[in-house]
Coordinates of C-alpha atoms in Angstrom, one line a residue:
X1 CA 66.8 19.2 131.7
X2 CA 64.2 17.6 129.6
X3 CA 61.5 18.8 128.1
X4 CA 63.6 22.7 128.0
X5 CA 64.9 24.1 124.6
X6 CA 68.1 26.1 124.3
X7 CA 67.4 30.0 123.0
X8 CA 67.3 29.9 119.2
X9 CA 70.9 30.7 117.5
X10 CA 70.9 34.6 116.9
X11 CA 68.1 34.8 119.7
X12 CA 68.3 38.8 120.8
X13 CA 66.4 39.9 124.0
X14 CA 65.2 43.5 123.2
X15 CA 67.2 46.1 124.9
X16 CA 65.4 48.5 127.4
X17 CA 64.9 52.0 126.2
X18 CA 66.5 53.3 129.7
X19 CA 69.4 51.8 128.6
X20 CA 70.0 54.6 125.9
X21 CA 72.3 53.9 122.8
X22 CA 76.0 53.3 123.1
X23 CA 77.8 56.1 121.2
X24 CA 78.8 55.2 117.3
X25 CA 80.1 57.1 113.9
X26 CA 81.2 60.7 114.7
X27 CA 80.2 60.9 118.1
X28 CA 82.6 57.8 119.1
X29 CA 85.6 59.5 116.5
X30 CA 85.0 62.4 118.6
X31 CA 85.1 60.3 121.8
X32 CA 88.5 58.5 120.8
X33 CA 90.0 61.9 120.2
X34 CA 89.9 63.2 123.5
X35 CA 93.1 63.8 125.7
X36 CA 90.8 62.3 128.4
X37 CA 90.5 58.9 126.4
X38 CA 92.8 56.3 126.6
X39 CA 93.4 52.1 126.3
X40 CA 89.4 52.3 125.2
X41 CA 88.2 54.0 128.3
X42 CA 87.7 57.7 129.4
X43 CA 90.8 58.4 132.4
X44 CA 90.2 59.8 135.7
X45 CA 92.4 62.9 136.3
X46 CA 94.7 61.5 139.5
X47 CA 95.0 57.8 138.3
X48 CA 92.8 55.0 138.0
X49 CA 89.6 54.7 140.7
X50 CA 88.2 51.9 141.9
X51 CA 84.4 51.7 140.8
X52 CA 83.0 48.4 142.4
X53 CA 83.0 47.5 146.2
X54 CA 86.8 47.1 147.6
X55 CA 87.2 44.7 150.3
X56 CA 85.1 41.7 151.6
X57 CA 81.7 41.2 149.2
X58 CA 81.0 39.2 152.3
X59 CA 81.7 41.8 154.7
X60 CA 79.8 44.5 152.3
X61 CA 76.5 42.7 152.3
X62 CA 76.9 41.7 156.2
X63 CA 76.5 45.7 156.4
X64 CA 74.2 46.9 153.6
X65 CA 71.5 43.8 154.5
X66 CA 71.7 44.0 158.1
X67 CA 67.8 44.4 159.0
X68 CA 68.9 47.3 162.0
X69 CA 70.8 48.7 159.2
X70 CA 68.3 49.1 156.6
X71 CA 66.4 50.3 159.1
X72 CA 68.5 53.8 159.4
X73 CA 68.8 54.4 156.1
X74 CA 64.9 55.6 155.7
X75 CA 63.2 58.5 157.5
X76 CA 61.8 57.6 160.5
X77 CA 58.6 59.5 159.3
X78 CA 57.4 61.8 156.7
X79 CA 60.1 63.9 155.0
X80 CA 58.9 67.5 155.1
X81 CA 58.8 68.8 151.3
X82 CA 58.0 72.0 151.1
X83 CA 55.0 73.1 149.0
X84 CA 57.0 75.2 146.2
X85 CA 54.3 77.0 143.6
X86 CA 54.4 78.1 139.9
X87 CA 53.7 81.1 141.5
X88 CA 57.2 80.9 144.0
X89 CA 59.0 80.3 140.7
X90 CA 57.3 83.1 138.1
X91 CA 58.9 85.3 141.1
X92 CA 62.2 86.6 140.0
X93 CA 65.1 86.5 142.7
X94 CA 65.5 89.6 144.4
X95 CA 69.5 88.7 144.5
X96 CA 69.6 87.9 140.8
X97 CA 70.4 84.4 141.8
X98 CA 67.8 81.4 143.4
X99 CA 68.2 77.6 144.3
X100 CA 65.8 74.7 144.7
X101 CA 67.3 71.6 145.8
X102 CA 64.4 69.2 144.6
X103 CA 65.9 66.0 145.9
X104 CA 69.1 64.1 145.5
X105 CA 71.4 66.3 142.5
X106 CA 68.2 68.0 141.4
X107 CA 68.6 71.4 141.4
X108 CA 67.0 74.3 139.8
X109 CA 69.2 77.8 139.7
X110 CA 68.2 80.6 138.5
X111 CA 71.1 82.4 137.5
X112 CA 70.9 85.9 136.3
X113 CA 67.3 86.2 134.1
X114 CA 68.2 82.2 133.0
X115 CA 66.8 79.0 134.2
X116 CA 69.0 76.1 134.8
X117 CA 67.8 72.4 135.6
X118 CA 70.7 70.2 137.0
X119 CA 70.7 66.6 136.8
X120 CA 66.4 66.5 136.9
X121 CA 65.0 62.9 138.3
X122 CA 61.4 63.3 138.5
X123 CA 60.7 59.2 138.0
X124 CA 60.0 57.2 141.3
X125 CA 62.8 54.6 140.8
X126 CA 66.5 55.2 139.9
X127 CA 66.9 52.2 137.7
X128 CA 65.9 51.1 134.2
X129 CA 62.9 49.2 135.9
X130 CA 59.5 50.7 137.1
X131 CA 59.5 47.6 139.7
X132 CA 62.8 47.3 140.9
X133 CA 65.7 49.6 142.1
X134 CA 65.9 52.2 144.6
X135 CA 62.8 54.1 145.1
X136 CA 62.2 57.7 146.4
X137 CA 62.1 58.3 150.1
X138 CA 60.3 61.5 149.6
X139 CA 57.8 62.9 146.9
X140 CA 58.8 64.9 144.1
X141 CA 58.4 68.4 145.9
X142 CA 57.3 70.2 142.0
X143 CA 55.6 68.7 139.0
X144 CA 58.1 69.0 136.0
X145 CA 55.2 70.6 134.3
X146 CA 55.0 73.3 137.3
X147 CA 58.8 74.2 136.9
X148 CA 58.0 76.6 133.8
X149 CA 60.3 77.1 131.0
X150 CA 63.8 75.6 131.3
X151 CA 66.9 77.7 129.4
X152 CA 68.9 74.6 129.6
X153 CA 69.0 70.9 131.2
X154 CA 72.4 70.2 132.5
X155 CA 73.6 66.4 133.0
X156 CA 76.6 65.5 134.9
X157 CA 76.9 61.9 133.9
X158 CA 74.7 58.8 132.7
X159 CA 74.1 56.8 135.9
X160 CA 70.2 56.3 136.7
X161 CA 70.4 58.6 140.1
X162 CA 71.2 61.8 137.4
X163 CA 69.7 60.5 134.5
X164 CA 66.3 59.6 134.0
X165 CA 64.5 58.2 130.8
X166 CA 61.2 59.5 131.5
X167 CA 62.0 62.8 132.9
X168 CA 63.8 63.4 129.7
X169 CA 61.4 62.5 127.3
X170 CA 59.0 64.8 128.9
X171 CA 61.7 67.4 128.7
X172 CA 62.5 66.7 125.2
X173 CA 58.8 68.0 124.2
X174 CA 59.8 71.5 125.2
X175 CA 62.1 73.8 123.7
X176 CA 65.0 73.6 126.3
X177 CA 68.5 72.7 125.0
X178 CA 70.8 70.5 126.8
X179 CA 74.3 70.7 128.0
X180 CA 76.0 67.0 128.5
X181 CA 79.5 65.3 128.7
X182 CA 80.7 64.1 125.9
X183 CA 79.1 60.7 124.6
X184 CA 75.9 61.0 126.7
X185 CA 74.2 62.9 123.4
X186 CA 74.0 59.5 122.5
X187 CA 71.1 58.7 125.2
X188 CA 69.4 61.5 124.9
X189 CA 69.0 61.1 120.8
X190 CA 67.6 57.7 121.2
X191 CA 65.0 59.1 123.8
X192 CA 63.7 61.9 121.3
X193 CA 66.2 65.1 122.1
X194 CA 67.1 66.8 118.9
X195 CA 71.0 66.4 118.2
X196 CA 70.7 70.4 117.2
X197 CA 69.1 71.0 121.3
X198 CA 72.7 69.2 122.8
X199 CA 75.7 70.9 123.8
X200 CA 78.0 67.7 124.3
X201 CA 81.1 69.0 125.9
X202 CA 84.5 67.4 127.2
X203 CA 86.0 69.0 130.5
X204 CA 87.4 72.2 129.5
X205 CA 85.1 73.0 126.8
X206 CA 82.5 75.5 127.4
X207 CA 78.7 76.7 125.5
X208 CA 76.7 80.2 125.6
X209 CA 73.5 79.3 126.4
X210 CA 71.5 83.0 126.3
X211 CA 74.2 85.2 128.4
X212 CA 74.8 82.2 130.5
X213 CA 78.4 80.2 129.9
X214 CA 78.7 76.2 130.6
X215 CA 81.7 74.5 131.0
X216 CA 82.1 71.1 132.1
X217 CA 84.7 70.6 134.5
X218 CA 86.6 67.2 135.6
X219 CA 85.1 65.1 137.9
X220 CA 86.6 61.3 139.7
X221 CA 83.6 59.1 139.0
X222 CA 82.6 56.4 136.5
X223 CA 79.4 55.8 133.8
X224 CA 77.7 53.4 132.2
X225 CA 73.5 52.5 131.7
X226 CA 73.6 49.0 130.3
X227 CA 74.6 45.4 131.1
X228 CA 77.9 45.9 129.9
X229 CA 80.0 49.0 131.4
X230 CA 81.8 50.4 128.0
X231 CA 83.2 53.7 129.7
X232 CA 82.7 55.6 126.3
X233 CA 80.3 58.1 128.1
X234 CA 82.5 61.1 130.2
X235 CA 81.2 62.6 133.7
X236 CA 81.7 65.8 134.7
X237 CA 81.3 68.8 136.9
X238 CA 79.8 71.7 135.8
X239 CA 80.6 75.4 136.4
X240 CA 77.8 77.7 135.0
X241 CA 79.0 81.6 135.3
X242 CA 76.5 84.6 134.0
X243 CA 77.1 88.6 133.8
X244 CA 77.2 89.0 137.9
X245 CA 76.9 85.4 139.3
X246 CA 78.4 81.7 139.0
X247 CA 77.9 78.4 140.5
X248 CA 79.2 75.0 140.4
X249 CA 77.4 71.6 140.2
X250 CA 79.9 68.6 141.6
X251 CA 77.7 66.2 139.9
X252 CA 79.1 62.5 141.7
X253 CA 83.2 62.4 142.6
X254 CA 85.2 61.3 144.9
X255 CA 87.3 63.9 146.5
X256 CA 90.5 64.8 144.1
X257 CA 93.3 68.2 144.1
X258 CA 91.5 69.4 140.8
X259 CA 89.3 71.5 143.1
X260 CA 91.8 73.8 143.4
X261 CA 92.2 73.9 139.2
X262 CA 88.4 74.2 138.8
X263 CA 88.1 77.1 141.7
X264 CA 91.7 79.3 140.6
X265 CA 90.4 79.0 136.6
X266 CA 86.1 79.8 137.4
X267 CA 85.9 80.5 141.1
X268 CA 85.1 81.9 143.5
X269 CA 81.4 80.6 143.4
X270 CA 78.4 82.3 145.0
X271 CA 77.1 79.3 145.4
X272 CA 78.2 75.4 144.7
X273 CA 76.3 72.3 145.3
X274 CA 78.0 69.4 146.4
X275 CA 77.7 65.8 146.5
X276 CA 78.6 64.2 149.9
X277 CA 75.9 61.1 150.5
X278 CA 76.3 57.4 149.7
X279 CA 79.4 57.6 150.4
X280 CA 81.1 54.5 151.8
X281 CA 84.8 52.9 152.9
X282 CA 83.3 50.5 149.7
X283 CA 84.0 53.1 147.2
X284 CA 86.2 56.3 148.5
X285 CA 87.4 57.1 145.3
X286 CA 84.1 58.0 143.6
X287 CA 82.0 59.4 146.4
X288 CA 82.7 62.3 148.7
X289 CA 82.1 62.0 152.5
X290 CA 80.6 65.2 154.2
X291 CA 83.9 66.6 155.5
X292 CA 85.4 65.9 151.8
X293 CA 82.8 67.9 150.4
X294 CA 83.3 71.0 152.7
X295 CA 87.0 70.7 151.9
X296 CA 86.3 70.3 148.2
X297 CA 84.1 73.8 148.6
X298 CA 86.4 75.6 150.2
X299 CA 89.4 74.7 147.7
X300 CA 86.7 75.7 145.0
X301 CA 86.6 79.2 146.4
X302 CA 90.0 79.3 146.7
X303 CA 91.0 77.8 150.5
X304 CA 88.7 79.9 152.3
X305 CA 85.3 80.0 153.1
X306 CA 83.0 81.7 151.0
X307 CA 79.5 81.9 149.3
X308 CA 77.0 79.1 150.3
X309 CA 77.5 75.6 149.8
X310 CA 74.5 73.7 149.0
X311 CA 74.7 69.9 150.1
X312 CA 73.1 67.5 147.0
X313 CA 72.9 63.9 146.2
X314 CA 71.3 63.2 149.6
X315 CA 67.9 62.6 151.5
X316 CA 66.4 60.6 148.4
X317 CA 67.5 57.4 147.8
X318 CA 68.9 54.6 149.5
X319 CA 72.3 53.9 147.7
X320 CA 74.6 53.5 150.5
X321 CA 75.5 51.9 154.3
X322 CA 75.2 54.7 156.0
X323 CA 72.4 56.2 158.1
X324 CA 69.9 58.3 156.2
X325 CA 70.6 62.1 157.5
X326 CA 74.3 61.0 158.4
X327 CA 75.4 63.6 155.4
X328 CA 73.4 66.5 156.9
X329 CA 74.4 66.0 160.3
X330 CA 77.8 65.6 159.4
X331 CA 77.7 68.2 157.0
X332 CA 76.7 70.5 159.5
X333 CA 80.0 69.5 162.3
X334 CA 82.2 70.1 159.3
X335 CA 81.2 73.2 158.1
X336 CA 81.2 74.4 161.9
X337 CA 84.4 73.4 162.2
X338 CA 85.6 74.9 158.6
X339 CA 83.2 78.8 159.8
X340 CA 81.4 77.9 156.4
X341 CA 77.7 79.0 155.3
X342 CA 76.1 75.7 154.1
X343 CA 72.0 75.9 152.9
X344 CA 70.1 73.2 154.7
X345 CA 66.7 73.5 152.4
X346 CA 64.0 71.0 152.8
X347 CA 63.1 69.7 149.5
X348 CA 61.4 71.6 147.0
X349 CA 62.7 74.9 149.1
X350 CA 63.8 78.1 147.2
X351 CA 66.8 80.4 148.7
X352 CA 68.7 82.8 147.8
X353 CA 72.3 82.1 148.4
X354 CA 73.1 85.9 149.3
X355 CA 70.3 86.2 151.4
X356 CA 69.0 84.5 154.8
X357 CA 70.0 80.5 154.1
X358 CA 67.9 78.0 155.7
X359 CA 69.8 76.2 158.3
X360 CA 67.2 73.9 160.0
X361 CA 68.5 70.5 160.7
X362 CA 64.7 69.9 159.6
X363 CA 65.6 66.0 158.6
X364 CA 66.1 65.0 163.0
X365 CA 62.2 65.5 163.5
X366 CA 62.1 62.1 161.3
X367 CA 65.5 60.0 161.9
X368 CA 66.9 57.9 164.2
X369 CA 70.1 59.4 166.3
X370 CA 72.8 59.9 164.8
X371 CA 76.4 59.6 165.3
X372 CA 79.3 62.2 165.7
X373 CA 82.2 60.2 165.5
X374 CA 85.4 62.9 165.6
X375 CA 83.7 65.4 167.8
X376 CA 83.9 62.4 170.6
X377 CA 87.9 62.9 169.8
X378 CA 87.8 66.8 170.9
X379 CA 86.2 65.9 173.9
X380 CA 82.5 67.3 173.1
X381 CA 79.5 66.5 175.4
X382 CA 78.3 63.0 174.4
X383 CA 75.0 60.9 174.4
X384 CA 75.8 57.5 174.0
X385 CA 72.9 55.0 173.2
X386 CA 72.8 54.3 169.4
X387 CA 73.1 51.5 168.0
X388 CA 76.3 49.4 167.7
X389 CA 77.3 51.5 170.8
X390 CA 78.4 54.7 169.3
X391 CA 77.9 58.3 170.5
X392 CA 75.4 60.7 169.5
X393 CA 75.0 64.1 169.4
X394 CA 71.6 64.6 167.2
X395 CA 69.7 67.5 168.8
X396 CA 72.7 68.6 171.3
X397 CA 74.1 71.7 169.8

């Protein structure tokens, strides 16, 4: 066009800091000599999964941009946080182990006289962008400042939604260490962590952390920060087991038979918090639906029900088709079905998984119905009215 000039030869546009730093010298050696590395990527146990949108782009953006759509994937209202204190926290748990679910695959445990911090995204968007990207649905129920001290900050893998640039600089002014899969270090360094504050660990590999021991776990997922999707950064799970007490972190996966490895090898778990929302047909191999989750949490503990399962990655942010409390209301059929314990907090809430569990299906006060697709097939009582014709049963049992 005239009058326009071509980019000068050599012409770099800075890279954003929320990017992080692809891993180099030692840290890629170490990368390239994993059994879980191979043809210049990091594998998925069970074969290769598919990490973009399968089927019709078409018929994906027909879905996610439908205006009725987008309409039930937000709260109808004001989600209820609940008004946590430094004080609720300086309490220790009576039971020797606590949870706080503080939004999406935020979770604080505190495991036997340790603090843990899962996967902590205090910023408002999950995206490398303060204007753009998915933004929260809900306050954040605790100011990071308010949490206290930290024993260690655990990350599952490097995607936005579980890591967050400005929640980990402020962490990296404390004096908690951090537990990450292997090649993630790399972020973390060029945001101001110490490399002598990371554990960087491939699945298998474990870390003392006090009296506490972390081992990252496999997981079926993906990575990848920048423009370009390198797969030189691992995701895991995470199994975190103390002197009377152990819990498990799913971090994002699809559904995959190496449940049963993690549970016979670390389980059974008093507690495990599992991701089942944003799922969609789109992407089944690298997010869990609801009743994939339950069955991922019982082969955890072994085939049977047991401890408390804690539904995560959830209620936050608007990453999927589906309805917005479609995982907890279908969390809650399957875990009926399954005679399973599963802790429905609010945000923000502390419980004690071997104590009284909050089961409120708080989240139908401010949704739009919901619907119960395989409990139509047994033949239960149905409301039919929502949208696209289906049945609901929000509010009937």
């Amino acid at each position: 066009m005239a009058g326009s000039r071509s980019p000068s030869p050599g012409l770099r546009v800075p890279r954003p800091a929320a990017f992080g730093a692809d891993p180099s010298g030692e840290r890629m050696a170490r990368i390239r000599r994993s059994p879980h590395f191979g043809d210049g990527v990091f594998q998925n146990p069970g074969g290769t999964a598919r990490t973009r949108p399968s089927g019709s782009a078409r018929e994906f953006a027909k879905i996610y941009f439908d205006r009725q759509a987008r309409l039930r994937r937000a709260p109808r209202g004001t989600v209820p946080v609940h008004a946590t204190t430094l004080a609720d926290l300086a309490r220790p748990p009576a039971t020797g182990l606590r949870l706080t679910w503080m939004g999406h695959s935020s979770v604080l445990a505190e495991i036997d006289g340790q603090r843990v911090l899962f996967d902590p995204v205090w910023g408002e968007r999950c995206s490398p962008f303060p204007f753009a990207g998915p933004k929260r649905l809900h306050p954040v129920p605790v100011p990071l400042a308010a949490l206290g001290p930290v024993d260690v900050v655990v990350i599952s893998h490097d995607h936005y939604d579980h890591l967050d640039m400005p929640t980990i600089s402020a962490l990296a002014g404390t004096d908690t260490l951090f537990a990450v899969p292997l090649g993630v270090g790399a972020h973390l360094e060029h945001w101001g962590v110490r490399a002598d504050r990371l554990r960087e660990l491939d699945w298998h590999e474990s870390t003392r952390v006090g009296d506490l021991t972390l081992t990252a776990t496999p997981a079926r997922h993906f990575c990848g920060r920048g423009l370009r999707n390198t797969q030189h950064t691992l995701w895991a799970s995470w199994v975190v087991a103390g002197a009377e007490h152990r819990v498990f972190h799913s971090g994002d996966t699809g559904y995959f038979e190496g449940f049963r490895d993690i549970g016979a090898a670390h389980g059974p778990f008093d507690a495990t918090m599992i991701q089942l929302g944003a799922y969609a047909e789109f992407w089944p191999d690298i997010h869990m639906t609801p009743e994939e989750g339950v069955r991922a949490h019982l082969d955890l503990q072994g085939g049977r029900p047991g401890g408390a399962l804690l539904p995560i990655h959830w209620g936050t942010f608007n990453l999927a088709p589906h309805a917005w409390a479609e995982p907890g209301e279908w969390t809650k059929d399957a875990a009926e079905d399954a005679g399973q314990a599963v802790a429905f907090p609010r945000p923000g809430e502390p419980f004690e998984p071997a104590g009284e569990l909050p089961v409120e299906a708080w989240w139908r006060a401010v949704s739009g119905p919901i619907a119960h697709p395989w409990r139509r097939s047994r033949g239960a009582e149905a409301v039919a009215g929502t949208s696209g014709g289906q049945l609901d049963l929000a509010g009937e049992r």
